[in-house]
Amino acid sequence: MKLRTILLFGSPGAGKGTQGAILGNIPGYLHISSGDLFRGLGIQNPLRETFLKYAGRGELVPDEPSIGLVQDDIENRTRNGTFQPETDTLLLDGIPRNVAQAQLLDDTLNVVGVLNLFCKNIDIMVERLQARALRENRLDDANLETIRNRLEVYKAETRPVLDHYGDSLSHTIDSTQSPVRVLRDVLEVLAKLET
Ligand code: ADP
């Protein structure tokens, strides 16, 4: 059985994490952020070193371990009952992040919508990332060059994922708006997808 899934999509700083944290509180929706899973790895986990190496340069961690991390989390949550695969919807944030990852997930996910949080103003995104660097002590947000690299990686590797799923699944939301207004637009799409 494929898992009913909605992708939270958008460049670094577009606000996926902010929206995901709120939406994950809605009954029936499970928010999984690959970045949060990576940051939560214990120091004894060898993948943690790999993550720090790649994320510190603003690059993507290799595909197989990234997919494996998310699949393991879905399995654990299914086992402990915090995710009911028959009835719940997955909200994936940060994954798939390139076309190869999307292909690796094609057998697992039934993607019913892609919420594309679109921020046309690069300066706003850079400001948000720098504010988060201070707030959350994130090394990959602290340095302007790393931020620029992540925005480049997004353009070159992640944006093509939109074409993989096609225009009919994509819902573009203007994420230059305030978080409340973005949330309103996101909820409108989620409500439509339920019908
Ligand atoms: P942002 O979207 O702001 O860049 P994330 O928390 O989603 O932040 O990701 C932080 C870093 O974690 C990425 O730059 C990358 O190195 C790594 N990462 C997260 N998800 C993936 C993934 N699906 N594949 C490869 N690397 C990932």
Coordinates of C-alpha atoms and ligand atoms in Angstrom, one line a residue:
M1 CA 0.0 0.0 0.0
K2 CA 1.4 3.4 -0.9
L3 CA 1.2 6.2 1.7
R4 CA -1.0 9.2 1.1
T5 CA 1.5 12.0 1.0
I6 CA 1.7 15.8 0.6
L7 CA 5.0 17.4 0.0
L8 CA 6.0 20.7 1.6
F9 CA 8.2 22.2 -1.1
G10 CA 10.2 25.4 -1.3
S11 CA 13.7 26.8 -1.1
P12 CA 15.6 27.2 2.2
G13 CA 14.1 30.0 4.1
A14 CA 10.7 29.8 2.3
G15 CA 9.0 28.7 5.5
K16 CA 8.4 25.0 5.2
G17 CA 9.5 24.2 8.7
T18 CA 7.3 26.9 10.2
Q19 CA 4.2 25.6 8.4
G20 CA 5.1 22.0 8.9
A21 CA 5.4 22.3 12.7
I22 CA 1.8 23.8 12.8
L23 CA 0.3 21.4 10.3
G24 CA 1.8 18.4 12.0
N25 CA -0.5 19.1 15.0
I26 CA -3.6 18.6 12.9
P27 CA -5.1 15.1 13.7
G28 CA -4.5 12.8 10.8
Y29 CA -1.4 14.5 9.5
L30 CA 2.2 13.5 10.3
H31 CA 4.9 16.0 9.6
I32 CA 8.3 14.6 8.9
S33 CA 11.3 16.9 8.3
S34 CA 14.5 15.2 7.0
G35 CA 16.5 18.1 8.2
D36 CA 15.1 17.7 11.8
L37 CA 15.8 14.0 11.6
F38 CA 19.4 14.7 10.6
R39 CA 19.9 17.3 13.4
G40 CA 18.4 14.8 15.9
L41 CA 20.9 12.0 15.2
G42 CA 22.9 11.0 18.3
I43 CA 26.6 11.5 18.5
Q44 CA 27.2 7.7 18.3
N45 CA 25.4 7.5 14.9
P46 CA 27.9 7.4 12.0
L47 CA 25.4 9.2 9.8
R48 CA 25.7 12.3 12.0
E49 CA 29.3 12.9 10.9
T50 CA 28.3 12.6 7.2
F51 CA 25.4 15.0 7.8
L52 CA 27.7 17.6 9.5
K53 CA 30.2 17.4 6.6
Y54 CA 27.7 17.9 3.8
A55 CA 25.3 20.3 5.6
G56 CA 28.2 22.5 6.7
R57 CA 29.0 23.1 3.0
G58 CA 25.4 23.6 2.1
E59 CA 25.4 20.4 0.1
L60 CA 22.9 17.4 0.1
V61 CA 23.7 14.3 2.1
P62 CA 23.9 11.3 -0.3
D63 CA 20.6 9.9 -1.4
E64 CA 20.4 6.4 0.0
P65 CA 21.1 7.2 3.7
S66 CA 18.8 10.3 3.4
I67 CA 15.9 8.1 2.1
G68 CA 16.8 5.4 4.6
L69 CA 16.6 7.8 7.6
V70 CA 13.1 8.9 6.6
Q71 CA 11.8 5.4 5.8
D72 CA 13.1 4.1 9.2
D73 CA 11.3 7.0 10.9
I74 CA 8.0 6.2 9.1
E75 CA 8.4 2.5 10.0
N76 CA 9.1 3.3 13.7
R77 CA 6.1 5.6 13.9
T78 CA 3.9 3.0 12.2
R79 CA 5.1 0.4 14.8
N80 CA 4.5 2.7 17.8
G81 CA 1.1 3.8 16.5
T82 CA 1.9 7.5 16.0
F83 CA 1.3 7.0 12.3
Q84 CA -1.7 5.1 10.9
P85 CA -0.7 4.3 7.2
E86 CA -4.3 3.5 6.2
T87 CA -5.9 6.7 7.3
D88 CA -3.2 9.4 8.0
T89 CA -1.5 11.7 5.5
L90 CA 2.2 12.2 5.5
L91 CA 3.5 15.8 5.2
L92 CA 7.1 15.5 4.0
D93 CA 9.4 18.4 4.4
G94 CA 12.8 18.5 2.9
I95 CA 12.5 15.2 1.1
P96 CA 12.6 14.2 -1.8
R97 CA 15.2 16.8 -2.5
N98 CA 16.4 15.7 -6.0
V99 CA 14.9 13.7 -8.8
A100 CA 16.8 10.5 -7.8
Q101 CA 15.3 10.7 -4.3
A102 CA 11.8 11.2 -5.8
Q103 CA 12.3 8.1 -8.0
L104 CA 13.5 6.0 -5.0
L105 CA 10.3 7.0 -3.2
D106 CA 7.9 6.4 -6.1
D107 CA 7.0 2.9 -4.8
T108 CA 6.4 4.1 -1.2
L109 CA 4.5 7.3 -1.7
N110 CA 1.2 8.2 -3.2
V111 CA 1.8 11.9 -3.7
V112 CA -1.6 13.7 -3.8
G113 CA -0.3 17.3 -3.7
V114 CA 2.8 19.4 -3.7
L115 CA 2.6 22.7 -1.7
N116 CA 5.2 24.9 -3.3
L117 CA 6.0 27.7 -0.9
F118 CA 7.3 30.3 -3.3
C119 CA 9.3 33.3 -2.2
K120 CA 10.4 35.5 -5.1
N121 CA 12.5 37.8 -3.0
I122 CA 15.9 36.2 -2.3
D123 CA 16.8 38.9 0.2
I124 CA 13.8 38.0 2.4
M125 CA 14.9 34.3 2.4
V126 CA 18.5 35.2 3.3
E127 CA 17.3 37.4 6.1
R128 CA 15.1 34.6 7.5
L129 CA 17.9 32.1 7.4
Q130 CA 20.3 34.5 9.1
A131 CA 17.7 35.2 11.8
R132 CA 17.3 31.4 12.3
A133 CA 21.0 30.9 12.6
L134 CA 21.0 33.1 15.7
R135 CA 17.8 31.6 17.1
E136 CA 18.5 27.9 16.5
N137 CA 22.3 27.9 16.5
R138 CA 22.4 26.3 13.0
L139 CA 25.8 26.3 11.5
D140 CA 24.6 25.9 8.0
D141 CA 22.6 29.2 8.3
A142 CA 25.4 31.3 9.8
N143 CA 27.6 31.9 6.9
L144 CA 26.4 33.8 3.8
E145 CA 28.4 31.6 1.4
T146 CA 26.8 28.4 2.7
I147 CA 23.4 30.0 2.4
R148 CA 24.1 31.0 -1.2
N149 CA 25.3 27.5 -1.9
R150 CA 22.1 26.0 -0.5
L151 CA 20.0 28.3 -2.7
E152 CA 22.0 27.2 -5.7
V153 CA 21.6 23.5 -4.8
Y154 CA 17.9 24.2 -4.5
K155 CA 17.7 25.7 -8.0
A156 CA 19.8 23.0 -9.7
E157 CA 18.8 19.9 -7.9
T158 CA 15.6 20.4 -5.9
R159 CA 13.4 22.5 -8.2
P160 CA 13.4 19.8 -10.9
V161 CA 11.5 17.6 -8.5
L162 CA 8.4 19.7 -9.2
D163 CA 8.5 18.5 -12.8
H164 CA 8.8 14.9 -11.6
Y165 CA 5.3 15.2 -10.0
G166 CA 3.9 17.4 -12.7
D167 CA 1.9 20.7 -12.8
S168 CA -1.4 19.0 -11.9
L169 CA -0.2 18.2 -8.4
S170 CA 1.5 21.5 -7.7
H171 CA -0.1 24.3 -5.6
T172 CA 1.9 27.5 -5.5
I173 CA 1.7 29.6 -2.3
D174 CA 3.2 33.0 -1.9
S175 CA 5.4 32.6 1.1
T176 CA 6.5 36.2 1.2
Q177 CA 3.3 36.7 3.1
S178 CA 3.1 36.6 6.9
P179 CA 3.0 33.1 8.5
V180 CA -0.7 33.4 9.2
R181 CA -1.6 34.2 5.6
V182 CA 0.7 31.4 4.3
L183 CA -1.1 29.0 6.7
R184 CA -4.5 30.2 5.5
D185 CA -3.5 29.5 1.9
V186 CA -2.0 26.1 2.8
L187 CA -5.1 25.1 4.7
E188 CA -7.3 26.0 1.8
V189 CA -5.3 23.6 -0.4
L190 CA -5.3 20.8 2.2
A191 CA -9.1 21.2 2.6
K192 CA -9.6 20.9 -1.2
L193 CA -7.3 17.8 -1.3
E194 CA -9.5 16.1 1.4
T195 CA -12.6 16.3 -0.8
Ligands
ADP1 P1 16.8 24.0 4.6 O1 15.6 23.6 3.8 O2 16.6 25.3 5.3 O3 18.0 23.9 3.8 P2 16.8 21.5 6.1 O4 16.7 21.3 7.5 O5 15.7 20.9 5.2 O6 17.0 23.0 5.8 O7 18.2 20.8 5.6 C1 19.4 21.1 6.2 C2 20.5 20.2 5.5 O8 20.2 18.8 5.8 C3 20.6 20.3 4.0 O9 21.3 21.4 3.5 C4 21.2 19.0 3.6 O10 22.6 19.0 3.9 C5 20.6 18.0 4.7 N1 19.4 17.3 4.2 C6 18.1 17.5 4.6 N2 17.2 16.7 3.9 C7 18.0 16.1 3.0 C8 17.7 15.2 1.9 N3 16.4 14.8 1.7 N4 18.7 14.7 1.1 C9 20.0 15.1 1.4 N5 20.3 16.0 2.3 C10 19.3 16.5 3.1

